XYZ file of C-alpha atoms in Angstrom:
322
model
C -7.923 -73.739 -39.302
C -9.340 -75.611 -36.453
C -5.696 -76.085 -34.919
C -5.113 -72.326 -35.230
C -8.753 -71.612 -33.400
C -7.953 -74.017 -30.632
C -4.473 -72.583 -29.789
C -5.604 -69.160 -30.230
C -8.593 -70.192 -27.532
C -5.857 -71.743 -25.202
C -4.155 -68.044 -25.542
C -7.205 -66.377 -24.350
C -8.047 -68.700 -21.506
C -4.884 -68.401 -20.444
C -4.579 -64.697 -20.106
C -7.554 -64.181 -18.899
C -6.847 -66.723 -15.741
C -3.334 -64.708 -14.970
C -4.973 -61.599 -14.922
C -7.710 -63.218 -12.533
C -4.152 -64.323 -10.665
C -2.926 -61.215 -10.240
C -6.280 -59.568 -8.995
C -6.389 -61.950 -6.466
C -2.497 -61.532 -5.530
C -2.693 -57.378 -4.906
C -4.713 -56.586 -1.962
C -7.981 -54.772 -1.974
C -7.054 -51.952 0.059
C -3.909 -51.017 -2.347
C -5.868 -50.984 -5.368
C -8.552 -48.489 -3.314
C -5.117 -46.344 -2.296
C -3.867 -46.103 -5.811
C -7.367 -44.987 -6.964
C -7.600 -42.692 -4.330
C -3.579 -41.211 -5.718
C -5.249 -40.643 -9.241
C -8.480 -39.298 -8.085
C -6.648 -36.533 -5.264
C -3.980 -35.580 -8.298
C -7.178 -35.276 -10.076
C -8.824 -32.629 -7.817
C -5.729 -30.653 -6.501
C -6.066 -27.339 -6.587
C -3.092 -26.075 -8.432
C -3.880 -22.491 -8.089
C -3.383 -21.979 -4.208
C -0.852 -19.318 -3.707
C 1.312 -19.979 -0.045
C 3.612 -17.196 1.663
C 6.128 -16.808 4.099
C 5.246 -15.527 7.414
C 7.195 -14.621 10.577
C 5.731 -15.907 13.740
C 6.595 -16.725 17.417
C 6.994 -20.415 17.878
C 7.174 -22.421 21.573
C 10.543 -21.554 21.713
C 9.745 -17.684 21.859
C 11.850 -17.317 18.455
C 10.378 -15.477 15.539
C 10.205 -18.869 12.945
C 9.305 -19.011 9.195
C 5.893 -19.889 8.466
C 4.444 -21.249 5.132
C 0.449 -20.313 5.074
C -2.239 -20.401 2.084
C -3.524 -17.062 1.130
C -6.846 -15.920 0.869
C -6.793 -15.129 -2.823
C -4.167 -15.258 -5.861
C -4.027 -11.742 -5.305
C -0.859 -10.237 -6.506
C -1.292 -6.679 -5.575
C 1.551 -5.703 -3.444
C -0.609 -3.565 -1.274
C -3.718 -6.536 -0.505
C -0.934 -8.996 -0.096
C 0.256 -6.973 2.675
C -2.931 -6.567 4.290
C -3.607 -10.171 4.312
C -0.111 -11.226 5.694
C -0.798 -8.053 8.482
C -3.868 -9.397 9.129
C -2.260 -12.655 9.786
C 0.245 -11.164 12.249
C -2.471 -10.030 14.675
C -3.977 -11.638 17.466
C -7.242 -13.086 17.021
C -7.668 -10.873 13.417
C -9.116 -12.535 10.410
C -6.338 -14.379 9.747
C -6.197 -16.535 12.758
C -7.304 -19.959 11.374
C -4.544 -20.069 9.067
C -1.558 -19.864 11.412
C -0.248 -23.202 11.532
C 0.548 -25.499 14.670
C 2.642 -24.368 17.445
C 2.975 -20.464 16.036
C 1.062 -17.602 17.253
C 0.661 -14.098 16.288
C 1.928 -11.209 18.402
C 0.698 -7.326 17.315
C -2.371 -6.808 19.683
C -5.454 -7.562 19.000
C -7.368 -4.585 18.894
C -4.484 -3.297 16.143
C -6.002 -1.590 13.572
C -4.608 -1.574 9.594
C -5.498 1.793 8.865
C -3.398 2.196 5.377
C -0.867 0.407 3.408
C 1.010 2.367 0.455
C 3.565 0.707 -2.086
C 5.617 2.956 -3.815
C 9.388 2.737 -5.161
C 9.903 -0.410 -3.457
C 8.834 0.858 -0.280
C 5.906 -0.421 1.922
C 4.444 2.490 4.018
C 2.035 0.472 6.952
C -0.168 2.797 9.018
C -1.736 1.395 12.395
C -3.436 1.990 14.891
C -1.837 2.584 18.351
C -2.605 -0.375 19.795
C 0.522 -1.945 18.430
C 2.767 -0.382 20.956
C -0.047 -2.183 23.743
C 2.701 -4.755 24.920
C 5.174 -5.278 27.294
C 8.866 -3.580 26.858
C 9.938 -7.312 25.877
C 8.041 -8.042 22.965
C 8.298 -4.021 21.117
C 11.488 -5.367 19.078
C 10.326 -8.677 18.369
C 6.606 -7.370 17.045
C 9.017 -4.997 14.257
C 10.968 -7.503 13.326
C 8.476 -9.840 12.762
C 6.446 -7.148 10.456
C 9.796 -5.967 8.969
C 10.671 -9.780 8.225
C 7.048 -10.899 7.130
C 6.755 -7.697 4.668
C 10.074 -7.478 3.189
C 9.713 -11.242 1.983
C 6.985 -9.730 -0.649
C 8.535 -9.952 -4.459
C 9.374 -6.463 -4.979
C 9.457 -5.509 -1.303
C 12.749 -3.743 0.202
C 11.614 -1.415 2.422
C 9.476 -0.654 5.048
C 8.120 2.854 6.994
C 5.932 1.873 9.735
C 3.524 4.788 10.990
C 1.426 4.652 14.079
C -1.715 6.630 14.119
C -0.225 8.419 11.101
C 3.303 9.056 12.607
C 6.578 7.568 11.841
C 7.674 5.238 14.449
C 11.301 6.237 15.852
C 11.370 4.764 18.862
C 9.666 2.091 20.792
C 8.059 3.928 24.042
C 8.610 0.958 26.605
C 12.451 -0.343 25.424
C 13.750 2.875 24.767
C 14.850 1.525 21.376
C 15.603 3.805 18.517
C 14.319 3.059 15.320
C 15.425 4.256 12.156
C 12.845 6.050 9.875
C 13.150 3.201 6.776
C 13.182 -0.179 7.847
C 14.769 -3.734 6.376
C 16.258 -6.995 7.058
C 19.281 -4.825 8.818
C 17.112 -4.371 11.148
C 17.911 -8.051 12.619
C 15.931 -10.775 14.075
C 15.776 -13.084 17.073
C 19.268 -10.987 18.162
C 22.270 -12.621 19.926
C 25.165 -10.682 21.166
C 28.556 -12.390 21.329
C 30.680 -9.304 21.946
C 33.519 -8.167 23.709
C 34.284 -4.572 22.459
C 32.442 -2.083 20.700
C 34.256 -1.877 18.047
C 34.913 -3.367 15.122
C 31.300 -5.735 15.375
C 29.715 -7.787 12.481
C 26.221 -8.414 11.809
C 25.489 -11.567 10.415
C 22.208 -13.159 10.482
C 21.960 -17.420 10.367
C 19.428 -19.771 9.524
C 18.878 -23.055 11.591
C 16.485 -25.215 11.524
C 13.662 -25.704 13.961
C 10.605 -28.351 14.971
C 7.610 -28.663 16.093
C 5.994 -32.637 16.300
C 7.262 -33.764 13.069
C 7.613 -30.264 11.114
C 10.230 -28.592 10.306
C 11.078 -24.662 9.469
C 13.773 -21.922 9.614
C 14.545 -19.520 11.906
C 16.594 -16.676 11.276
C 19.199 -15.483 13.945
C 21.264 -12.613 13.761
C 24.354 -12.302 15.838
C 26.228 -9.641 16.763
C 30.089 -10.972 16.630
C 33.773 -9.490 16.717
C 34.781 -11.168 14.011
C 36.008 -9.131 10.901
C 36.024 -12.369 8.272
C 33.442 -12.972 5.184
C 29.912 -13.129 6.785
C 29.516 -16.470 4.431
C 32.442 -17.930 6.382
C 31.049 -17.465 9.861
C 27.403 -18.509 8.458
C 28.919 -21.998 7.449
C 31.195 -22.336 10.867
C 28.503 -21.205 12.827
C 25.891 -24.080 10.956
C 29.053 -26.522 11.286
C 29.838 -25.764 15.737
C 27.904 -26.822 18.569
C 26.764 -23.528 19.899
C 23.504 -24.018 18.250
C 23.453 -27.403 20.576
C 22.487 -24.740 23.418
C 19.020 -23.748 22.459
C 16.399 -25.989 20.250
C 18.037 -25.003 17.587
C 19.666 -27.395 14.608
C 21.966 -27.587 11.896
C 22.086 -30.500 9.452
C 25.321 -29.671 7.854
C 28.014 -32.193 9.283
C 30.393 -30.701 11.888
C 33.362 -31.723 9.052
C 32.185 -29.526 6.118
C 34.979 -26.923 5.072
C 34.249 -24.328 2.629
C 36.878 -24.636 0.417
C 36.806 -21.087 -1.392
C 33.754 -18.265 -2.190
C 34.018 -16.191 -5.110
C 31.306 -13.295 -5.595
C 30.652 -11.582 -8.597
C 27.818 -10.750 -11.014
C 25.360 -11.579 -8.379
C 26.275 -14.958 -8.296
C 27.685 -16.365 -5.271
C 29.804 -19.575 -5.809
C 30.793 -22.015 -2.478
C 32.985 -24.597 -3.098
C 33.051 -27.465 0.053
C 35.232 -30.988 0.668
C 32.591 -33.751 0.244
C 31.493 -33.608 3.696
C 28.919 -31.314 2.562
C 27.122 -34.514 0.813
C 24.453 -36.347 2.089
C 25.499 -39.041 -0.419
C 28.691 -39.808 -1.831
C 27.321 -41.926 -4.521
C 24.636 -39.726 -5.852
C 26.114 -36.215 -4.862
C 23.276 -35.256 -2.536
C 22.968 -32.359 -0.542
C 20.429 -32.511 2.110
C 17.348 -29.596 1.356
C 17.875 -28.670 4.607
C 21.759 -27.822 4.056
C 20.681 -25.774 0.895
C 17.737 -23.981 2.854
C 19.560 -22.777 5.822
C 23.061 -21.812 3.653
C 21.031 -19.703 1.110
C 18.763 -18.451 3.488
C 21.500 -16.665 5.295
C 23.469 -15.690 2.410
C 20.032 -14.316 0.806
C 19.978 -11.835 4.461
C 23.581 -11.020 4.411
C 24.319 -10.275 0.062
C 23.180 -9.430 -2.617
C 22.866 -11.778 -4.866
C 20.850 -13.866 -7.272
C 22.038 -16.983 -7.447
C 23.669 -19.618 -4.966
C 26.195 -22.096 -6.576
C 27.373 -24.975 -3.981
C 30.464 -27.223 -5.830
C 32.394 -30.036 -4.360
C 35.933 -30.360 -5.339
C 35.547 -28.399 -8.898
C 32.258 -29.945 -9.412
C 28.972 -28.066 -9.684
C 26.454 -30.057 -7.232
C 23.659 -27.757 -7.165
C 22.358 -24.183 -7.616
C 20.200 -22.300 -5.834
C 17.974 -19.340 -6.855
C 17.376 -17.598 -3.952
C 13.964 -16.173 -5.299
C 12.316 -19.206 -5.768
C 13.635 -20.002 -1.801
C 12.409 -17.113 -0.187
């Protein structure tokens, strides 16, 4: 009995002196840190809501934006209001744009309604809107069609000024069509050599501003007849991007292989150069963002399915991206 007491005493001791060991071995400061991990996943508020929003960057592009809302309000109408409110100069949105971004409707813009019906946003303001220079009248409607028409449920948009229909922009000379959406085009490029025969595409790079990175959307007006999908990859794949600050990560070798459409499911099949990783079948987020991005703009569909050689690698449900 004594024997068994003394070796169980020798256990105790013994533990008790390598856990002393090990106390002393992991430095103070780590053991605050990992406190610290527990108590902020403690405290995080999992009930923020975030939205896309469309705003000018340093580069004088119209970037996407990811800012908290106000509220978990899912009203389709407040939501609106909130992101408008966002959009103009010094409103009550300002503190939320983030770094390097700035609003552009006027500041003395007033909301005066906003009406959701049918899947169509009807946005009354005031006349101050059109109080800009010729210059930035497209960009300000594209950035409210863009910003708006990311909403769940969102497809269209009438935009009234002092309870009129805006058809034209007074300064440009631009014509406007009565129902606005994504068609309408955004940070436009014109690569064109007849009138004839153009294609619209729209293309998602990748931008940065210190160490952040978001999307901007550019949409090109091209002679080129082929699949839109097919000039979105070769066009993330060239060097004409190289030209302005904007990026690609999608390696200069990446073929698409074959696209088949149907039952709003778009599948891409690439060679491997599409992987970030051989070994583990990685494609870089960025690669997915920009692809579906653009194919979200230019289709209709649901679902984005990227395979290498016959093998699903990923999928990509472009309602969760947007």
């Amino acid at each position: 009995m004594l024997k068994k007491m003394s070796i169980k005493k020798i256990i105790v001791s013994t533990s008790a002196l390598f856990a002393l060991f090990l106390v002393y071995l992991i430095p103070k400061n780590e053991m605050i840190t990992l406190e610290n991990v527990k108590q902020e996943l403690e405290y995080v508020d999992k009930n923020v809501i975030t939205d896309n929003i469309y705003l000018e960057d340093s580069n004088n592009y119209l970037g996407r934006a990811t800012i908290a809302l106000a509220s978990n309000e899912t009203n389709i109408e407040e939501r609106a209001k909130e992101l408008l409110e966002i959009l103009i100069k010094d409103g009550a949105g300002e503190s939320k744009i983030p770094n390097g971004f700035k609003s552009l409707i006027p500041s003395d813009t007033k909301i005066l309604s906003v009406k959701f019906e049918d899947e169509v946003l009807k946005v009354n303001l005031s006349k101050e809107l059109l109080d800009v220079d010729a210059e930035k009248e497209e960009k300000i409607i594209e950035a409210i069609v863009y910003t708006l028409t990311n909403i769940e449920g969102v497809d269209k948009i009438i935009l009234y000024v002092d309870g009129d229909i805006l058809n034209k922009l007074p300064k440009s000379k631009i014509n406007l069509p009565s129902t606005l959406d994504k068609s309408f085009g955004i940070n436009k490029e014109y690569d064109i050599t007849k009138t004839k025969d153009i294609n619209q595409v729209t293309v998602y790079y990748v931008s940065k501003f210190n160490d952040n990175y978001y999307y901007v959307p550019v949409t090109k007006y091209v002679n080129d007849d082929r699949e839109k999908i097919r000039i979105v990859i070769d066009e993330l794949t060239g060097s004409t991007n190289y030209n302005s600050n904007l990026m690609s990560f999608l390696d200069s070798n990446t073929k698409l292989i074959s696209v088949n459409n149907s039952d709003n499911i778009m599948e891409l099949e690439f060679n491997n150069s599409i992987l970030n990783n051989l070994n583990t079948n990685e494609i870089l987020e960025e690669v997915i963002y920009t692809i579906s991005l653009s194919i979200d703009d230019n289709y209709d569909v649901d679902e984005v399915v990227f395979s290498v050689e016959d093998e699903q690698i990923y999928k990509s449900v472009l309602k969760e991206v947007n």
